[in-house]
Coordinates of N, CA and C in Angstrom, one line a residue:
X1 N -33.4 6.6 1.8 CA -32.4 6.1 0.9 C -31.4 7.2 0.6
X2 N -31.8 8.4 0.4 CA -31.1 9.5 0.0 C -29.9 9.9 1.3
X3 N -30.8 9.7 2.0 CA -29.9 10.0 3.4 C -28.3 9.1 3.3
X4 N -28.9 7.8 3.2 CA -27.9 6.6 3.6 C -26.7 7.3 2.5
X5 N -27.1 7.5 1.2 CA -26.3 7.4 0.0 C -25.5 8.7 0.6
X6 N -26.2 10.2 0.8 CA -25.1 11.1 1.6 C -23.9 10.5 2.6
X7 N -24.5 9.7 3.4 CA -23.8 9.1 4.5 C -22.2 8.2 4.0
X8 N -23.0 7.6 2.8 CA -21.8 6.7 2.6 C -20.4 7.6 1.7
X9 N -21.3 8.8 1.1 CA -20.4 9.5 0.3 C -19.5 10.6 0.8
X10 N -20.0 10.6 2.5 CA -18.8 11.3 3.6 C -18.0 10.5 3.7
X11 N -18.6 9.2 4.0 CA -17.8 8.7 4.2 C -16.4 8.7 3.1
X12 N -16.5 8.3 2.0 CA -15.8 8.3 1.1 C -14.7 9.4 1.2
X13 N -15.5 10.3 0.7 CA -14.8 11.9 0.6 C -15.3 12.9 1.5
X14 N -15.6 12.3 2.7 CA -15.0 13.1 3.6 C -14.6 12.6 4.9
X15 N -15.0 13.3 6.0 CA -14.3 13.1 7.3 C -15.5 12.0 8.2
X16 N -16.2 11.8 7.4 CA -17.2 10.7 8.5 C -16.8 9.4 8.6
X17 N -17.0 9.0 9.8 CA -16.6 7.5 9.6 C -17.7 6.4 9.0
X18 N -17.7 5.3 8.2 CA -18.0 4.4 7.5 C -18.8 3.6 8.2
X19 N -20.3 3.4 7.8 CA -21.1 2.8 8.9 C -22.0 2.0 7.8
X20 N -22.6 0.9 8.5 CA -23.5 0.2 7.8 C -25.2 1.0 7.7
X21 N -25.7 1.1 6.4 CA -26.5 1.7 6.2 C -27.8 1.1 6.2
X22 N -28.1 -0.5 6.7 CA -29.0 -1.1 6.9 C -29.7 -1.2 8.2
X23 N -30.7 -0.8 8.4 CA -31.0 -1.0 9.9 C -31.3 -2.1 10.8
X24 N -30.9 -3.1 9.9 CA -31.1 -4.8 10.4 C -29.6 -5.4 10.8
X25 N -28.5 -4.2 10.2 CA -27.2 -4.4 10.8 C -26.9 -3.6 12.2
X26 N -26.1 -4.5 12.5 CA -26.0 -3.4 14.4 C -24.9 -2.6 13.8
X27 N -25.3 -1.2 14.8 CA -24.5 -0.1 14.6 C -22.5 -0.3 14.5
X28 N -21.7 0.4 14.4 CA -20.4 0.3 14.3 C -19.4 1.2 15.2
X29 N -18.6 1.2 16.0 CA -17.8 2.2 16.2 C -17.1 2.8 15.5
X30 N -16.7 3.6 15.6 CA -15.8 4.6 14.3 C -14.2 4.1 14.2
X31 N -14.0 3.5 15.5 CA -12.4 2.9 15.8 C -12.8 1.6 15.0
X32 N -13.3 0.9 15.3 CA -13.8 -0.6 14.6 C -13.6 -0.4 12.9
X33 N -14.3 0.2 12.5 CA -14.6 0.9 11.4 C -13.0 1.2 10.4
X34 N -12.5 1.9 11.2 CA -11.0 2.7 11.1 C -10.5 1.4 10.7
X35 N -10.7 0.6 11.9 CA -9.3 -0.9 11.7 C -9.8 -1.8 10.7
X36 N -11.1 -1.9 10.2 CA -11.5 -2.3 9.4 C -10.7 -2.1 7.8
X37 N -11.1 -0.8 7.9 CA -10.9 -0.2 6.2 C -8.9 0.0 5.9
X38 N -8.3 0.2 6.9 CA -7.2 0.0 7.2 C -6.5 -1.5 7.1
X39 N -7.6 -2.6 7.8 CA -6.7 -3.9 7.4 C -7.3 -3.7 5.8
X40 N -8.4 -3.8 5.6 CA -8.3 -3.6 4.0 C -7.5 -3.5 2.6
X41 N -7.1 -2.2 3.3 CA -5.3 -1.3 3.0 C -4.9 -3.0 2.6
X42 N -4.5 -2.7 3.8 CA -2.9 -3.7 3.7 C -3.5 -5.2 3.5
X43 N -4.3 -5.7 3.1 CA -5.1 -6.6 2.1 C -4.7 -6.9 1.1
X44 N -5.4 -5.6 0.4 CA -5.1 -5.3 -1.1 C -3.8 -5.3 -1.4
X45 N -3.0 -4.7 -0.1 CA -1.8 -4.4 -1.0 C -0.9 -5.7 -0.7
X46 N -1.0 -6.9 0.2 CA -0.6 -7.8 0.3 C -1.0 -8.7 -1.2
X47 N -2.3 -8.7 -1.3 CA -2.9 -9.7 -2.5 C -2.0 -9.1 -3.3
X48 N -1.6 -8.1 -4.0 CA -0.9 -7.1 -5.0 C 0.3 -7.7 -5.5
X49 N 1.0 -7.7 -3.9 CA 2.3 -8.1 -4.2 C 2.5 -9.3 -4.1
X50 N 1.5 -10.2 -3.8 CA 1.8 -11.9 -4.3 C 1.0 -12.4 -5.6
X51 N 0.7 -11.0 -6.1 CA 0.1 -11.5 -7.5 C 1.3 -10.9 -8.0
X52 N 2.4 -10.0 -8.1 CA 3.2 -9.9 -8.9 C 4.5 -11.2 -8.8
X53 N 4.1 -11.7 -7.9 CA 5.0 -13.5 -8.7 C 4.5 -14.4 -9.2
X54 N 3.3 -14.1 -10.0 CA 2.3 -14.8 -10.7 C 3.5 -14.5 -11.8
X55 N 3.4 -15.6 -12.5 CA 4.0 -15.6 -14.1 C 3.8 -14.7 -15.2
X56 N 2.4 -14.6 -15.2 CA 1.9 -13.6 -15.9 C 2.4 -12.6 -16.2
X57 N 2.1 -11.7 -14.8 CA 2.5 -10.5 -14.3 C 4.1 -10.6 -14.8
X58 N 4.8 -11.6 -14.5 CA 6.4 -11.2 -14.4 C 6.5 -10.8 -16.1
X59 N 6.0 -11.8 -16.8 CA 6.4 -12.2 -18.3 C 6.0 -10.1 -18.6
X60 N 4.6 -9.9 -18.3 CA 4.2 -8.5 -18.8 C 5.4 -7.4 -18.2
X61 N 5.7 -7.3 -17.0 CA 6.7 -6.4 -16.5 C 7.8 -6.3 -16.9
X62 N 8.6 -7.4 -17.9 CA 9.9 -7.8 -18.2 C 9.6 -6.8 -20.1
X63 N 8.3 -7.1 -20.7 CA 8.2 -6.3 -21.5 C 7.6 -5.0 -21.2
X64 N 7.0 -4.6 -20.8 CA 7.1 -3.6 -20.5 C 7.1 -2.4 -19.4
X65 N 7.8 -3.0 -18.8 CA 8.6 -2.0 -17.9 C 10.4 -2.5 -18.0
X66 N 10.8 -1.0 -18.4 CA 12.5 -1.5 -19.6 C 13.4 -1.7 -18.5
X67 N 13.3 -0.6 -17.4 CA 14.9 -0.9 -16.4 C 14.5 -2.1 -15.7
X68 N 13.3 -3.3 -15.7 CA 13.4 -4.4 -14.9 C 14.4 -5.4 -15.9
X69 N 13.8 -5.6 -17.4 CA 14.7 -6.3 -18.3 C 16.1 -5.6 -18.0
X70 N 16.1 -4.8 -17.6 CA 18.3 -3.9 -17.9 C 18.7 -4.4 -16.7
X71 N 18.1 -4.3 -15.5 CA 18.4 -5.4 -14.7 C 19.1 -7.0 -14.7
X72 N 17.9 -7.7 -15.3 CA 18.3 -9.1 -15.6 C 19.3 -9.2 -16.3
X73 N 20.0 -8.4 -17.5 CA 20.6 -8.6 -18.3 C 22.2 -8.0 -17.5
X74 N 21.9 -6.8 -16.1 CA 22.8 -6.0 -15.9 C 23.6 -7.3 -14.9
X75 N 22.6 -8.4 -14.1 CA 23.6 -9.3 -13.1 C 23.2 -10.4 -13.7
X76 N 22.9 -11.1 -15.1 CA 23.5 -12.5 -15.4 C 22.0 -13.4 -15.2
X77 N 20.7 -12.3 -14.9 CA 19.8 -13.6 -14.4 C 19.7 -14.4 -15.1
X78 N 19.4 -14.6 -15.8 CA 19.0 -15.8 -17.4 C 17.6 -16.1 -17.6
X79 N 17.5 -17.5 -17.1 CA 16.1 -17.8 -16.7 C 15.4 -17.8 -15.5
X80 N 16.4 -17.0 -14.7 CA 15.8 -16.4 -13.5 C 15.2 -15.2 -13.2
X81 N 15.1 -14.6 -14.5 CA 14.8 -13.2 -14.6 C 13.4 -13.1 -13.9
X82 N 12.3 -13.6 -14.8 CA 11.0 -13.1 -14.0 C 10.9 -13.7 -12.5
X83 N 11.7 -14.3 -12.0 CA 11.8 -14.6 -10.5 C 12.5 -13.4 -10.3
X84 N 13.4 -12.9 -10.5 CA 14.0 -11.2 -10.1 C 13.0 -10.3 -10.3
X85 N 12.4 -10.5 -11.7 CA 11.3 -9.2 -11.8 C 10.3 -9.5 -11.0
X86 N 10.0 -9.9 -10.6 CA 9.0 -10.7 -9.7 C 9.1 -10.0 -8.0
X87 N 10.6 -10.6 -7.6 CA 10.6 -9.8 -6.5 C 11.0 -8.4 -5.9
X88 N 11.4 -8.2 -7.5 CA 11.4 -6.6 -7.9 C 10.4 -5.7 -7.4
X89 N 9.3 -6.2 -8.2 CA 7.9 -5.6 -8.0 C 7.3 -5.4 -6.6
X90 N 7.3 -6.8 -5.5 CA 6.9 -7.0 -4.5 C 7.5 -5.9 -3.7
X91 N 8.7 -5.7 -3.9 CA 9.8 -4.5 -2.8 C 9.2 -3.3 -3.5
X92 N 8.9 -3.3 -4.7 CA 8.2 -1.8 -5.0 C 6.7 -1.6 -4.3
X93 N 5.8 -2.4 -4.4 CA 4.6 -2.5 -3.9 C 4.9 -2.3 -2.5
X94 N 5.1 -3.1 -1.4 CA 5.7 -2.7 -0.3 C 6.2 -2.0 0.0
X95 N 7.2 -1.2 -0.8 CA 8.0 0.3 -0.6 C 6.8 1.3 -0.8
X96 N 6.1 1.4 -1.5 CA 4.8 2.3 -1.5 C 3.9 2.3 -0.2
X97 N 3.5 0.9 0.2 CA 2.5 0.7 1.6 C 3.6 1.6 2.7
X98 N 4.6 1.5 2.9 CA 5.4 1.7 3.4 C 5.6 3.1 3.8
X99 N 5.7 4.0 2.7 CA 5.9 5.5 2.7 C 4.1 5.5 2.8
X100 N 2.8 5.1 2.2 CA 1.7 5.0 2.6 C 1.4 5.5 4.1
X101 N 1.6 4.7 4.9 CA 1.3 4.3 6.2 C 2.2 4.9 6.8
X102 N 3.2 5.1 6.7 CA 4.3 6.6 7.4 C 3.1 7.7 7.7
X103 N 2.9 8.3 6.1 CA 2.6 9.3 6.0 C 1.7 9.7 6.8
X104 N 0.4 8.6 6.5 CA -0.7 8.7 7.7 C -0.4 8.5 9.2
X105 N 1.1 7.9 9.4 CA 1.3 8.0 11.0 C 1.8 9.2 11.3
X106 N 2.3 10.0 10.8 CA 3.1 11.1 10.9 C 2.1 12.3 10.6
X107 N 1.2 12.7 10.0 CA 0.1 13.6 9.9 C -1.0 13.3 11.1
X108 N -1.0 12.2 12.1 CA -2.2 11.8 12.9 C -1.3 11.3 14.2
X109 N 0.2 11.9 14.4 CA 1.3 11.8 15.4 C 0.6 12.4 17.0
X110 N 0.3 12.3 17.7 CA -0.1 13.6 19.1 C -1.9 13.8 19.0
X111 N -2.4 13.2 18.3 CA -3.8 13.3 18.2 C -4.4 12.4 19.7
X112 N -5.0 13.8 20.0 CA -5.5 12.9 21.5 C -7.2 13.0 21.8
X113 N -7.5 14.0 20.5 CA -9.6 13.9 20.6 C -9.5 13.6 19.3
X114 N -10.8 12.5 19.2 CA -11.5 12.1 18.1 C -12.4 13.2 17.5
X115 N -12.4 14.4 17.9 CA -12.7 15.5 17.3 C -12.4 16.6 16.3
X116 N -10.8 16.2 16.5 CA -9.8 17.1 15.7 C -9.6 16.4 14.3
X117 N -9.5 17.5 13.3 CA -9.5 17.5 12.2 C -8.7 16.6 11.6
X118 N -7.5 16.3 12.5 CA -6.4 14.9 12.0 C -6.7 13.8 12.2
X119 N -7.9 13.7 13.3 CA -8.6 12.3 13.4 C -9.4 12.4 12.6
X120 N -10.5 13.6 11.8 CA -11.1 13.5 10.7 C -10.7 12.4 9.5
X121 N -9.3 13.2 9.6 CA -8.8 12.3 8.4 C -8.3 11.0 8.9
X122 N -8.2 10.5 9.7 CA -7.5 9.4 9.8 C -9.0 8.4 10.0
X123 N -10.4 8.9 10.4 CA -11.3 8.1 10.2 C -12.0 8.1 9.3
X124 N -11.6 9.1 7.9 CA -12.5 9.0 6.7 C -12.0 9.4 5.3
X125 N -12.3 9.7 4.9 CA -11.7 10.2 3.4 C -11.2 9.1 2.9
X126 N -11.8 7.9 2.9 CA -11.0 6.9 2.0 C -11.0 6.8 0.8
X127 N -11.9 7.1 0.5 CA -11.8 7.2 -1.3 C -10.4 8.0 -1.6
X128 N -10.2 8.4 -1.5 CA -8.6 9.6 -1.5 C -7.7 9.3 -0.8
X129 N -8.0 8.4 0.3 CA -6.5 7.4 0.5 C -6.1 6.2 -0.7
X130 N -7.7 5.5 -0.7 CA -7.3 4.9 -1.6 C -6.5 4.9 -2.4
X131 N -7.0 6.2 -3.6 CA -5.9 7.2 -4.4 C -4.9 7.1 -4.4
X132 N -4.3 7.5 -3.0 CA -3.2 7.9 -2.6 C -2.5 6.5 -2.9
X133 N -2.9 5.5 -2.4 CA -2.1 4.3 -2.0 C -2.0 3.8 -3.5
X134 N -3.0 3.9 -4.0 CA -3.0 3.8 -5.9 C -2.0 4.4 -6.1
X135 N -1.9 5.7 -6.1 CA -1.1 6.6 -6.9 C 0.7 6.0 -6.4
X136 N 0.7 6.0 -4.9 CA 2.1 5.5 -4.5 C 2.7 4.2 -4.9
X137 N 1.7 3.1 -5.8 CA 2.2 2.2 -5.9 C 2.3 1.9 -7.5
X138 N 1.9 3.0 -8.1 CA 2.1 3.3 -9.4 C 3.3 4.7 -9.7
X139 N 3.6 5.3 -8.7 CA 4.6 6.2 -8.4 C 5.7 5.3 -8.0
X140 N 5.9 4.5 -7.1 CA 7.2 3.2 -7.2 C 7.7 2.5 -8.0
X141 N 6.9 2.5 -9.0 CA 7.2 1.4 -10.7 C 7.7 2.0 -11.6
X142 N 7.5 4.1 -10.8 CA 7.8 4.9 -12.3 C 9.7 5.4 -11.8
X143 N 9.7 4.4 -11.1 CA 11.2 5.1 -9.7 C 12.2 4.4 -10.5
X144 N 13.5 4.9 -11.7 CA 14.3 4.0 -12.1 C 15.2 2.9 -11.3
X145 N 15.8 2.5 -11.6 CA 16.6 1.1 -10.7 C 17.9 1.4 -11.0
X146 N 18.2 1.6 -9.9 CA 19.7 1.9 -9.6 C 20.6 0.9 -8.2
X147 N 21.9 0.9 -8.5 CA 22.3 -0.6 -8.0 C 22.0 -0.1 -5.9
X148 N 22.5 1.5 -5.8 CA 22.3 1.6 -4.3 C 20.8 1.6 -3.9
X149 N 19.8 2.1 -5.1 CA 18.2 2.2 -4.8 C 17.6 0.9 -4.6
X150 N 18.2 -0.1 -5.8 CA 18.1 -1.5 -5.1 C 18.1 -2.0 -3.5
X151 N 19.3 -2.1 -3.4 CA 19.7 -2.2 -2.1 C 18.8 -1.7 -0.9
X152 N 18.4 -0.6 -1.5 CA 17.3 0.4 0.0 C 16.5 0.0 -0.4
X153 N 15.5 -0.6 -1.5 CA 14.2 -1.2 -1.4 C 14.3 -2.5 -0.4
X154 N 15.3 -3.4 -1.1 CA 15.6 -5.3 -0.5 C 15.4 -4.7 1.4
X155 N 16.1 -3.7 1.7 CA 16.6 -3.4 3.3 C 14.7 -2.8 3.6
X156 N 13.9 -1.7 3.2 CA 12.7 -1.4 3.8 C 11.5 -2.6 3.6
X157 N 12.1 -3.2 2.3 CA 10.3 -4.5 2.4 C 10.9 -5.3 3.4
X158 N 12.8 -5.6 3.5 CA 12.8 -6.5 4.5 C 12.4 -6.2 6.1
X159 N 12.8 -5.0 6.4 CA 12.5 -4.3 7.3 C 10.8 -4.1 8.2
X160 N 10.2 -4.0 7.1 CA 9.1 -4.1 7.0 C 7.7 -5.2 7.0
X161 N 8.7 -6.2 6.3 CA 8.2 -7.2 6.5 C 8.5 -8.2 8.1
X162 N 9.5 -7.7 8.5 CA 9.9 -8.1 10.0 C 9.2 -7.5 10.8
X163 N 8.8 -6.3 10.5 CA 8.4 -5.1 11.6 C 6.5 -5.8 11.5
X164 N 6.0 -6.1 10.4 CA 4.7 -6.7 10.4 C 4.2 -8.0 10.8
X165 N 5.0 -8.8 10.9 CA 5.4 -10.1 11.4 C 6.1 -10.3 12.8
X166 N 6.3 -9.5 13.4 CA 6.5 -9.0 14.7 C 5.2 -8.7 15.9
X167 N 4.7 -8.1 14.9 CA 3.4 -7.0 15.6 C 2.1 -8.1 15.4
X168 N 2.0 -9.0 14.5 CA 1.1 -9.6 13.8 C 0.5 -10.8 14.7

């Protein structure tokens, strides 16, 4: 038992890849594993961004978070507002996955053995991507709104959102 619990805690926070710790489950490949915890990723962060057009969510973001209200008020929304703040949010959440998944393509660029230290990280340490993907999508909400910064979020989720629906 002690073993397993080490096992899964590499996995977490460090460079091992993520394996099932029961021996009544069949073994896992480390690439399987990878594409696993990775659709995951982008799971979460899909559910994320179709929970911020829940009403709820819009009504809470319009109070407090101030440049989404300075917005509505800056182009005329009215009672279209939390449908703006709404798709506000989703372009931020997706702008985060976005620079996310860069990041990790561009640190794990030319990697040609599953040995090397960039494939370490690209098969483990999720707890701390996690993080990361947490931290980036709470670091996008703290990004004021501006009329050209607008514009470049609407162009990367749309961008993005073609580029995933393409591949998909």
């Amino acid at each position: 038992m002690g073993a397993c619990c080490a096992a899964q805690l590499g996995c977490c926070c460090g460079s091992l890849a993520c394996s099932l710790c029961c021996k009544c489950c069949p073994s896992v490949n480390e690439s399987t594993t990878t594409r696993v915890m990775y659709s995951l990723f982008f799971l979460i962060g899909t559910a994320l961004a179709c929970m911020m057009l829940t009403p709820q969510l819009q009504l809470a973001m319009i109070e407090n978070v101030p440049y989404f209200n300075e917005t509505c008020v800056l182009v005329n929304a009215g009672p279209n507002c939390s449908r703006l703040v709404g798709y506000m949010a989703v372009y931020r959440v997706c702008f985060a996955m976005v620079v996310f998944y860069s990041v990790l393509m561009v640190m794990t660029l030319g990697v040609s053995k599953s040995t090397s230290w960039r494939a370490g990280i690209h098969n483990g340490y999720w707890c701390f991507k996690f993080l990361l993907l947490a931290g980036a999508i709470a670091g996008a909400f703290c990004i004021p709104n501006e009329k050209t910064l607008s514009l470049i979020w609407m162009y990367v989720g749309v961008l993005e959102d073609s580029y995933s629906s393409s591949y998909s």
